[in-house]
XYZ file of C-alpha atoms in Angstrom:
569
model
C 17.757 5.695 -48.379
C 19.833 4.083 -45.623
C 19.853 6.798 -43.382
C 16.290 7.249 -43.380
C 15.647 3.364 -42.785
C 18.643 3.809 -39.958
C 16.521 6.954 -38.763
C 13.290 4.947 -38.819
C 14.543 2.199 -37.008
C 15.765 4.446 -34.561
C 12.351 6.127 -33.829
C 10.787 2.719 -33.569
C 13.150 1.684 -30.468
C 12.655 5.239 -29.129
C 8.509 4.482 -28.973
C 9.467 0.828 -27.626
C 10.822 -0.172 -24.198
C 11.390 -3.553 -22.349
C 9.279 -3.723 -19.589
C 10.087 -7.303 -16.617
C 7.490 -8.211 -14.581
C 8.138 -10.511 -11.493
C 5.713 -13.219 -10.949
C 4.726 -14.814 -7.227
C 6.692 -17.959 -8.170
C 9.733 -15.812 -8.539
C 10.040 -16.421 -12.451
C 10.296 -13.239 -14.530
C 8.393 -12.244 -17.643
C 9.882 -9.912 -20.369
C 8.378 -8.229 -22.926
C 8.760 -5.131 -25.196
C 5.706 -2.587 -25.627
C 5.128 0.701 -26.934
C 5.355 3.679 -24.964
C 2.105 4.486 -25.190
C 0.646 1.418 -23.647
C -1.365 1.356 -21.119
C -1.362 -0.700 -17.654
C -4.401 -2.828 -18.766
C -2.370 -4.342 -21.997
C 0.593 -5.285 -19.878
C -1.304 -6.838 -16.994
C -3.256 -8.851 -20.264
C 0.123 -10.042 -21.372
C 1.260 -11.977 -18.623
C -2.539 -12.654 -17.432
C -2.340 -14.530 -20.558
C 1.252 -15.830 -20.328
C 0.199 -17.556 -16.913
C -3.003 -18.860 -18.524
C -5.379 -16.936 -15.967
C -8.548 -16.051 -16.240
C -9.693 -15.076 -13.046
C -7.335 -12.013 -13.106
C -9.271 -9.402 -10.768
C -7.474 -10.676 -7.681
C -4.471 -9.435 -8.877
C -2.441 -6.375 -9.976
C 0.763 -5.073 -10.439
C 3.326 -3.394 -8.186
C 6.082 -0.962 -9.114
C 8.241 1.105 -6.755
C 9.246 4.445 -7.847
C 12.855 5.859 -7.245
C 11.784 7.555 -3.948
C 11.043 3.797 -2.475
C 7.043 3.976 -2.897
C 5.546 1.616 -3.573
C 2.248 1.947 -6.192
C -0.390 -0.498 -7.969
C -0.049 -0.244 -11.537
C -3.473 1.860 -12.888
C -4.480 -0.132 -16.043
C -6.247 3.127 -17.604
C -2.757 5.081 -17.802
C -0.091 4.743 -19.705
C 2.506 3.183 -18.247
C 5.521 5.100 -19.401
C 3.474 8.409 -17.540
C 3.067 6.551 -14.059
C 6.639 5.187 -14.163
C 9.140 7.837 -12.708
C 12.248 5.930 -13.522
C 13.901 5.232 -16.813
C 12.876 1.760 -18.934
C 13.435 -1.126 -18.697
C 11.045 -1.045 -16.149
C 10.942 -3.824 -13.299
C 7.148 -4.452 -11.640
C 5.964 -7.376 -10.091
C 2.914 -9.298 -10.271
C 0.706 -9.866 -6.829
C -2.863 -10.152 -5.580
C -3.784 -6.897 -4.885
C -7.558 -7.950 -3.276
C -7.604 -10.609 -1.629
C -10.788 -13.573 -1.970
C -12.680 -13.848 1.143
C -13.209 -17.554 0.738
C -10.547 -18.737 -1.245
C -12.305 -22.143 -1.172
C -14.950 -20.650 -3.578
C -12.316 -19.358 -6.084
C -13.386 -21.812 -9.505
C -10.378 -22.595 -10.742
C -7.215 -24.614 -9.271
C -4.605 -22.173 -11.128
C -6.226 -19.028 -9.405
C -5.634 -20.917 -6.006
C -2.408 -22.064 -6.809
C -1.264 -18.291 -7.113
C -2.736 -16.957 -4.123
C -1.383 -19.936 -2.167
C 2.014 -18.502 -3.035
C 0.957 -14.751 -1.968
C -0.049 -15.810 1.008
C 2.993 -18.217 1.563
C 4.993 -15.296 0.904
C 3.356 -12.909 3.583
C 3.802 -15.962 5.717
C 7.331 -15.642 4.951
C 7.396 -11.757 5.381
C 5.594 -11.666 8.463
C 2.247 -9.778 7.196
C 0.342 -13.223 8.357
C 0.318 -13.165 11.919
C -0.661 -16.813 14.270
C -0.410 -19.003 16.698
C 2.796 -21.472 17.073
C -0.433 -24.024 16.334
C -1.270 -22.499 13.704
C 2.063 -21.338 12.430
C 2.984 -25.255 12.332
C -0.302 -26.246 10.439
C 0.273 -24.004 7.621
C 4.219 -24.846 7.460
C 3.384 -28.644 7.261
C 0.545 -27.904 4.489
C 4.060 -26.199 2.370
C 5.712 -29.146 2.910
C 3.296 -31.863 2.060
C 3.090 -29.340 -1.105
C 6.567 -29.179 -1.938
C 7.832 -32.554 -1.290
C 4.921 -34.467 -0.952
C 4.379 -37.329 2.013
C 7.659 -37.992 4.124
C 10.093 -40.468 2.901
C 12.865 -41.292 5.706
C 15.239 -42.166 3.361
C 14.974 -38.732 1.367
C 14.171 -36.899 4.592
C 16.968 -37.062 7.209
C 16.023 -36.362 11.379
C 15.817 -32.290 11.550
C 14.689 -32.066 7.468
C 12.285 -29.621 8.445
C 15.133 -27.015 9.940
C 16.534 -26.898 5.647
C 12.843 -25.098 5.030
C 12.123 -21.475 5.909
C 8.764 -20.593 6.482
C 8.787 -17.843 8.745
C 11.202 -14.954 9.569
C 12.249 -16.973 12.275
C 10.898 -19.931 14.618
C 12.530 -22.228 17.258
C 13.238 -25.334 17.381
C 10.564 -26.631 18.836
C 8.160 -25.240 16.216
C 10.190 -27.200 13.890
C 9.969 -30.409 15.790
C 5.825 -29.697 15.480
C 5.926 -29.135 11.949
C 7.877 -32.223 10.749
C 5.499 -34.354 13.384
C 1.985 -33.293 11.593
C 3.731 -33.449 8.109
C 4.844 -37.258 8.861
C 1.534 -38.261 10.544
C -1.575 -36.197 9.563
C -1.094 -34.804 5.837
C 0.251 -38.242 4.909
C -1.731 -38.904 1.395
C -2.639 -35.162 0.188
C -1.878 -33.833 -2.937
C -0.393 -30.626 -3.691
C -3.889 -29.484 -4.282
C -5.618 -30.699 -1.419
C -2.611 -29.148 0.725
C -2.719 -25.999 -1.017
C -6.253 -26.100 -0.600
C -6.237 -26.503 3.498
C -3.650 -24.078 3.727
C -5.627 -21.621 2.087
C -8.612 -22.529 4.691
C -6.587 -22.304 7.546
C -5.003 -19.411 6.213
C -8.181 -17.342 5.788
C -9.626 -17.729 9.519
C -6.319 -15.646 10.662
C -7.167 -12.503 11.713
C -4.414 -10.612 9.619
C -5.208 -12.858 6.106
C -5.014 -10.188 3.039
C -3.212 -7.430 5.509
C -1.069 -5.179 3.789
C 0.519 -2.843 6.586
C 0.718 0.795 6.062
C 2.955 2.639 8.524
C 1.874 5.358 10.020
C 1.389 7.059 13.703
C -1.933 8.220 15.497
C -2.277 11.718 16.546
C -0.062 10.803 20.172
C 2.819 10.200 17.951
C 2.422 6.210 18.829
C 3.382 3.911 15.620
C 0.775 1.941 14.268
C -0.135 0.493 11.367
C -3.437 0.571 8.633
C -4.250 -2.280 6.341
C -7.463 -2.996 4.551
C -8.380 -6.933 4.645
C -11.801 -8.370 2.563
C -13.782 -7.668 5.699
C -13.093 -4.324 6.532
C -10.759 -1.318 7.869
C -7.998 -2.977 10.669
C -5.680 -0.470 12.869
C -2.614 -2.656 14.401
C -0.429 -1.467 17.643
C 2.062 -3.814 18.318
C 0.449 -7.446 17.716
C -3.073 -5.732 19.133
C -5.974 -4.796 16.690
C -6.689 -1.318 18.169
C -9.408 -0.839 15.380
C -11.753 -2.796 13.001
C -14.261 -1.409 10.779
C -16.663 -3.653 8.665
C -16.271 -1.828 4.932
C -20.602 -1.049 5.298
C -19.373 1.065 8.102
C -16.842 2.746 6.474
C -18.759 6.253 5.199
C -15.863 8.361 4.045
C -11.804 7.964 3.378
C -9.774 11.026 3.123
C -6.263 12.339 2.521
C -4.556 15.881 3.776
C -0.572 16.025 3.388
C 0.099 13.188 5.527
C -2.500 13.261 6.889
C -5.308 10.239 6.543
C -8.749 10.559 8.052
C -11.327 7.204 8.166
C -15.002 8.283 8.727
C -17.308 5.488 9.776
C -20.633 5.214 10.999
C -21.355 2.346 13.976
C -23.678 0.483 15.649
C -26.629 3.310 17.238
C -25.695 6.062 15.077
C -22.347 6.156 16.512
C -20.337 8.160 14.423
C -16.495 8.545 14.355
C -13.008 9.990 12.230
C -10.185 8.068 12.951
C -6.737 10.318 12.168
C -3.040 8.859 11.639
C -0.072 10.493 9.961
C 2.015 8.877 6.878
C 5.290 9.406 6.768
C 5.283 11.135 3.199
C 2.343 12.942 1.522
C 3.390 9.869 -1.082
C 2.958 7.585 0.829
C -0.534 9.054 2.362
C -1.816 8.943 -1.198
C -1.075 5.802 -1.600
C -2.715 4.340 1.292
C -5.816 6.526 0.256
C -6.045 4.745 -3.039
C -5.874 1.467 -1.610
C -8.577 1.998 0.426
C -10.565 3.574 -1.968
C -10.153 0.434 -4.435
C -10.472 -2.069 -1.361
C -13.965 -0.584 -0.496
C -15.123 -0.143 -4.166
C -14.004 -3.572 -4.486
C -15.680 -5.422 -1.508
C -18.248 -3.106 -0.504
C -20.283 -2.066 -3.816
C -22.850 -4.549 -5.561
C -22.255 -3.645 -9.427
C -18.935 -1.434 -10.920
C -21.466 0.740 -12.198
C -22.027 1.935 -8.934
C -18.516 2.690 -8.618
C -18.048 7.204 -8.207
C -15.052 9.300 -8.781
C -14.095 10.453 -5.357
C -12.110 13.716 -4.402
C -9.989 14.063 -1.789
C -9.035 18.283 -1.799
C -10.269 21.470 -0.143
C -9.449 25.037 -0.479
C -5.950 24.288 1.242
C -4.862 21.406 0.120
C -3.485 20.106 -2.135
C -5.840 16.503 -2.997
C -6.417 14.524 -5.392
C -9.382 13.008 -7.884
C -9.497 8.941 -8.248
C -11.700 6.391 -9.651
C -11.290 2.536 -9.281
C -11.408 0.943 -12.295
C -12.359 -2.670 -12.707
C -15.313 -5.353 -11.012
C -16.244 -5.524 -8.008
C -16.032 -8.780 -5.745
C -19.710 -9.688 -6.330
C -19.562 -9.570 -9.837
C -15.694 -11.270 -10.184
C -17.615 -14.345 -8.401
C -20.805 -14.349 -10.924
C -18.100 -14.299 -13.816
C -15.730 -16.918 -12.739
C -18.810 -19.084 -12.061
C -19.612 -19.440 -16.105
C -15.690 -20.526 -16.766
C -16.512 -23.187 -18.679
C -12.856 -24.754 -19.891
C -10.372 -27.611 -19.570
C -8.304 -26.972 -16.108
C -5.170 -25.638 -17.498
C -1.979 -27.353 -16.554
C -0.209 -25.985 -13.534
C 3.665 -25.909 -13.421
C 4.658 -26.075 -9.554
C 7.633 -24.293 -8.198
C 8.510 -27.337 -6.402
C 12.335 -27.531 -5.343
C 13.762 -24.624 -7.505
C 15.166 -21.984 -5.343
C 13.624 -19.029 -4.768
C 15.023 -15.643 -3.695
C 12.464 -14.248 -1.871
C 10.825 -17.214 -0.403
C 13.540 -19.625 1.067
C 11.237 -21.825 2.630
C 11.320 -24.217 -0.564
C 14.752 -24.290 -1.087
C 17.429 -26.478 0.671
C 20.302 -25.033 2.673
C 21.015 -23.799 6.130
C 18.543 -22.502 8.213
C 18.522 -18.814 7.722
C 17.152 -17.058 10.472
C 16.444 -20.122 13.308
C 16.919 -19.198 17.182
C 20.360 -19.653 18.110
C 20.669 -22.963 20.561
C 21.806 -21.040 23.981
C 18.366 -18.923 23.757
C 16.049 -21.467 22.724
C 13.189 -19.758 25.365
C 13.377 -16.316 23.745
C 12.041 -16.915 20.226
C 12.540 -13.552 18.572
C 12.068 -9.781 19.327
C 9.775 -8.086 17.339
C 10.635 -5.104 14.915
C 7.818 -3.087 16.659
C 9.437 -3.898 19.717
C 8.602 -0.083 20.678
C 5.017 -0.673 20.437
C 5.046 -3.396 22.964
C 4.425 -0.780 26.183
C 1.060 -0.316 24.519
C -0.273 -4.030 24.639
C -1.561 -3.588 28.457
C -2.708 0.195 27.898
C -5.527 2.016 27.024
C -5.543 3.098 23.512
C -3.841 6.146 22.608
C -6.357 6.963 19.329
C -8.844 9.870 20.024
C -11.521 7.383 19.348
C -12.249 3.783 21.512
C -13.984 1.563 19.630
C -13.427 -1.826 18.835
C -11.893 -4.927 19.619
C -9.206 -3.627 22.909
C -8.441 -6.573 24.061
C -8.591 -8.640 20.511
C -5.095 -10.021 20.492
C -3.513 -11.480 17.611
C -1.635 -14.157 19.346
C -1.583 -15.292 23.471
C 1.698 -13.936 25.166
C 3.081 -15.463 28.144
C 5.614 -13.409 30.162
C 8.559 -14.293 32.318
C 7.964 -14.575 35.525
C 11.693 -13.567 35.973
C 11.780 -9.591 36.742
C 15.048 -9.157 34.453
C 13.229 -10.981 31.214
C 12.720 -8.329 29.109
C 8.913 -6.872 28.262
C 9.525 -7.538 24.912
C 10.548 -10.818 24.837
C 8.217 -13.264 23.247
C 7.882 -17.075 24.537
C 8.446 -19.774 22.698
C 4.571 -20.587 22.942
C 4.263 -17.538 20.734
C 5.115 -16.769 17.035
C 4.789 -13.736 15.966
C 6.868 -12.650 12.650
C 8.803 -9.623 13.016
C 10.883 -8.257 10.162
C 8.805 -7.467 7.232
C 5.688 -6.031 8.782
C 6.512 -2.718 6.782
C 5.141 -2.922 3.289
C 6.778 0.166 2.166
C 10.549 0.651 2.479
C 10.995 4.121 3.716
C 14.612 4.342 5.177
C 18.119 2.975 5.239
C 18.980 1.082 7.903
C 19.616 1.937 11.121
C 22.765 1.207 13.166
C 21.134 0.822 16.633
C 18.360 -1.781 15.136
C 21.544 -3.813 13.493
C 22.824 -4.181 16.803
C 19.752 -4.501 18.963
C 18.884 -7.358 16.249
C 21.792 -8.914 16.835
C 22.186 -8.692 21.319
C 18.808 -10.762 20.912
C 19.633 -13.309 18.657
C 17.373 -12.204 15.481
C 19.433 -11.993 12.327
C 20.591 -8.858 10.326
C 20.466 -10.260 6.799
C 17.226 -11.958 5.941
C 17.025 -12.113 2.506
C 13.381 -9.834 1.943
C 10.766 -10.048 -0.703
C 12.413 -8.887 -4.550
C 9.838 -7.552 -6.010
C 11.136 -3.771 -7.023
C 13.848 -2.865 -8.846
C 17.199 -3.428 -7.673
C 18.285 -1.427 -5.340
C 15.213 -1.561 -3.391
C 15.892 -1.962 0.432
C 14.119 -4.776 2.476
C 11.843 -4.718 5.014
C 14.667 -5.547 7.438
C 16.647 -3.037 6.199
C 14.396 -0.210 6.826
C 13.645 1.881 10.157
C 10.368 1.771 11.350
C 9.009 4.533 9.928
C 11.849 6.620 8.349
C 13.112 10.091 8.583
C 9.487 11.837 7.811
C 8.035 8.796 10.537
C 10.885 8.245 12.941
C 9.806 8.107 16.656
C 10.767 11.674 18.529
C 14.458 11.479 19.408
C 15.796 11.624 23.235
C 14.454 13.898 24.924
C 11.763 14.884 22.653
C 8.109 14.125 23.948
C 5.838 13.043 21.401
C 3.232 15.976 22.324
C 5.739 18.346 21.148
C 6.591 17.168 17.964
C 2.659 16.920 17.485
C 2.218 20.502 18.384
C 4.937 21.577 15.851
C 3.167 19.358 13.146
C -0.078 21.303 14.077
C 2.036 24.757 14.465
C 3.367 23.984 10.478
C 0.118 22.933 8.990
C -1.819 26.126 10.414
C 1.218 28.384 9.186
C 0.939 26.486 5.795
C -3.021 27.005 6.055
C -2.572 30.808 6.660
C -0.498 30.952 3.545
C -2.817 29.237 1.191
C -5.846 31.421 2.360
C -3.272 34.054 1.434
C -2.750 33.029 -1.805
C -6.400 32.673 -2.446
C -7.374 35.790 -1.148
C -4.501 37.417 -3.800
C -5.518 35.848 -6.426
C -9.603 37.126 -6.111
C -8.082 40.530 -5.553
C -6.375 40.029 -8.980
C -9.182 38.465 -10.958
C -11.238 41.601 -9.667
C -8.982 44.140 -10.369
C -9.035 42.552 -14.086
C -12.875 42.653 -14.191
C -12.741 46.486 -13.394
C -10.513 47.018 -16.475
C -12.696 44.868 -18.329
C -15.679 46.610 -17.732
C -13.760 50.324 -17.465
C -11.406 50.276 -20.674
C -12.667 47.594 -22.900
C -15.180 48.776 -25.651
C -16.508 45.220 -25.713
C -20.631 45.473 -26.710
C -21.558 43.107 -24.346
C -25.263 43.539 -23.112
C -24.281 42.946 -19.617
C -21.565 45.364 -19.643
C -23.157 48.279 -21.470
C -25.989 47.969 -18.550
C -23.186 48.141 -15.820
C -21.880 50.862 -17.773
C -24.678 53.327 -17.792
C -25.726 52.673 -14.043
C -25.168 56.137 -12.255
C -22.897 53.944 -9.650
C -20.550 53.196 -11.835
C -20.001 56.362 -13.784
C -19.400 58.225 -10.125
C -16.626 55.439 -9.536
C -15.713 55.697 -12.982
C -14.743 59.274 -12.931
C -14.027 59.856 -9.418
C -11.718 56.997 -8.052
C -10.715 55.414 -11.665
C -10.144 58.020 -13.330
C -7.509 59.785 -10.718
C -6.231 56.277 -9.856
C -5.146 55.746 -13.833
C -3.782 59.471 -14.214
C -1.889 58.667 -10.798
C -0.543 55.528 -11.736
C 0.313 56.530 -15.799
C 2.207 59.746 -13.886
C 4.596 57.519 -11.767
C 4.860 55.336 -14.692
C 6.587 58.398 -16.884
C 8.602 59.307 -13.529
C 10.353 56.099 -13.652
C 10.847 55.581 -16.728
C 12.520 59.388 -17.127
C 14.694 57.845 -14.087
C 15.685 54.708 -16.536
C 16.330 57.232 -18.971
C 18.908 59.194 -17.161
């Protein structure tokens, strides 16, 4: 009786695993479901752990052991999507972001996006102006420690706060002047609530950056915002495509084509190449559920879409969930009590330093205070002043994020950013893809950028950061020395046709086969099929019947015996 209790028991742990889920405030959730589960009850558990009803702005992240990154699918099971072992380790982050977050109905839905988009402040994904950049750091402030108190808040207070990768100085100077005389009075909400405004009007708010290169072999990177379809080069927005424009996304290998109809019947397919096939599927989904999302009027409206030909390998996918229009009807009939809201406030966080006090991580060393940073995509910098290397020119050229100003000194280098400029630079790279690199330690360090920035922890352990990882990894590295990006294209090109040729191959085989089954079928079968006893009596048929079957068999049945005699002996 024990041992089958015992044996019980065991089974029940088997069909059970703990599952941790990391939330944006950095706190951790654990619970313990059944292997069968699917995504949907999981993201209801902590949906109703954080007291949230307007959940549809947010999803959950996983990374699987090959460092890709995935949303959660709440129709799956989990234990199926999940390529690692349990416990599991997800996190919990707005996967669509609201186009006015002003409109959002209730003050715990804003309070969590305020701390996504703090955080991609943090990372770098939320590219400004040093204006601008100091506006939104003195909004976290006035947040976190409310209006300034010179006997809590020593000269240089601001320089114990990280809000950016990294900033000067004088940016920190700016930010402790608005917090002490403009935002003197606000509330945490009303702070949170102006950062979100500001926020929003940036041209990169809700940018998640895929990595990829365009067909030249130049690095750039995709992201889908509320608005629409963005392609970055360096700090420039090569690209933008409003999501009623967008007609058509589609994956190939790595390969990812956009097809979009403009203005005059102006049609064009924008092509890049992802550094995995994995990671090409993944961008594919996002778009898919980004323009389901924003674009559609009613779910119901939402279609399965395929992404696979005869010769390759694609894929079938169907977002799952409300679209914008409807999230905004539903969240207008909350009808409750505002729940209570418990504020990170001065607990440390470890991916978000910028409320925590302690030395300045990652400020401009003293003796360069000119030279603010250099930019992780300090290779795409050539291609600010130069015509765009897509096959397509469309929009927005000379749109750029943030005004440069260059040295007038001749031995300044290019890439060197004034202090009139902020630009973020580490974490631009959503997905880690690489170790790092030797040569970008060093570089990072000759310029004064730090090599240990502490990076968003929201994979398992064991998951690089964005400043640990090349810029596009083995599969996405730029050509070595002395190899021209054309050529590398050409072999891509030269591999894909071979791999083409081989598939047709395959086909071709396997129609060969099935025929050459349907001629035994209708030959040596004595099924009574109507169909086949018609075949059978046609005059065509009997002629191939006994004049090329017929030998072929005795042929074939004779070389048979011959080999086997050979076994024999």
């Amino acid at each position: 009786m024990l041992s089958r209790l015992m044996s019980g028991s065991i089974r029940n742990l088997e069909r059970e695993y703990n599952c941790t889920v990391r939330l944006l405030d950095d706190t951790e959730y654990t619970c313990t479901i059944q292997r069968d589960a699917k995504g949907q009850y999981l993201f209801d558990l902590i949906c109703h752990h954080l007291n949230l009803l307007e959940k549809d702005y947010f999803g959950i992240r996983y990374v699987d052991p090959d460092k890709q990154r995935h949303w959660l699918e709440f129709t799956k099971s989990i234990a199926k999507q999940m390529k690692s072992q349990p416990p599991f380790t997800m996190c919990l982050r707005v996967k669509f972001y609201p186009p006015d977050p002003a409109a959002l109905k209730e003050e715990i839905t804003r309070y969590l996006v305020f701390l996504q988009i703090k955080r991609d402040l943090y990372h770098g994904r939320l590219l400004c102006k040093t204006s601008d950049a100091a506006m939104l750091a003195a909004y976290i402030l006035q947040a976190e420690i409310g209006d300034y108190d010179p006997g809590k808040h020593p000269e240089g207070y601001s320089s114990k706060f990280q809000f950016f990768p990294k900033h000067s100085e004088k940016l920190e100077r700016r930010i402790a002047e608005i917090h002490k005389t403009e935002l003197i009075g606000q509330t945490p909400e009303t702070s949170e609530l102006n950062f979100l405004q500001k926020a929003q009007m940036l041209e990169t708010y809700g940018v998640d950056p895929h990595p990829c290169k365009d067909v030249s072999g130049n690095p750039a990177f995709l992201a889908f915002t509320p608005f629409g379809f963005v392609v970055l080069q360096g700090n420039k927005r090569v690209h933008f495509l409003k999501w009623n424009e967008v007609t058509k996304l589609k994956f190939e290998g790595k390969t990812f084509h956009i097809y979009a109809n403009q203005k005059e019947d102006k049609k064009i397919i924008l092509t890049y190449f992802a550094p995995t096939p994995e990671a090409c599927k993944h961008l594919w989904k996002c778009g898919v559920e980004n323009q389901a999302f924003y674009k559609l009027e009613k779910s119901s409206q939402v279609r399965t879409v395929s992404s696979s030909n005869l010769f390759f390998k694609g894929s079938r996918f169907r977002y799952s969930g409300r679209v914008a229009k409807e999230v905004m009807e539903q969240s207008a009939k909350i009808k409750r009590e505002p729940p209570e809201i418990h504020r990170a406030g001065l607990v440390p966080s470890r991916s978000c330093p910028s409320i925590t006090h302690g030395p300045r991580l990652s400020s401009v060393p003293r003796t360069r205070r000119r030279a603010v940073h250099i930019s992780i995509m300090e290779g795409l910098e050539s291609l600010r002043d130069s015509a765009h290397s897509t096959p397509v020119r469309s929009v927005s050229h000379g749109d750029s994020f943030m005004p440069r100003s260059r040295g007038a000194d001749a031995g300044e280098a290019a890439a060197v950013i004034s202090d009139e400029a902020y630009s973020p630079s580490d974490s631009v790279l959503p997905t880690p893809v690489a170790e790092r690199s030797l040569e970008l330690a060093i570089s990072r360090q000759i310029n004064g950028a730090p090599c240990s920035i502490e990076e968003e922890k929201e994979s398992e352990a064991g998951t690089p950061s964005a400043g640990d990882v090349a810029e596009f990894g083995p599969a996405g590295a730029a050509p070595s020395h002395g190899e021209s990006p054309s050529s590398s294209g050409e072999a891509t090109q030269v591999s894909k046709f071979v791999l083409s040729v081989l598939r047709l191959l395959l086909v071709t085989l396997g129609l060969l086969f099935a025929l050459l089954l349907l001629l035994i079928v209708l030959t040596e079968s004595d099924l009574d099929i109507a169909f086949l006893r018609d075949i059978r009596k046609t005059p065509e048929f009997e002629q191939f019947h006994y004049e090329y079957f017929c030998p072929l068999r005795r042929w074939l049945s004779c070389k048979l015996r011959w080999f086997g005699g050979l076994l024999i002996k």
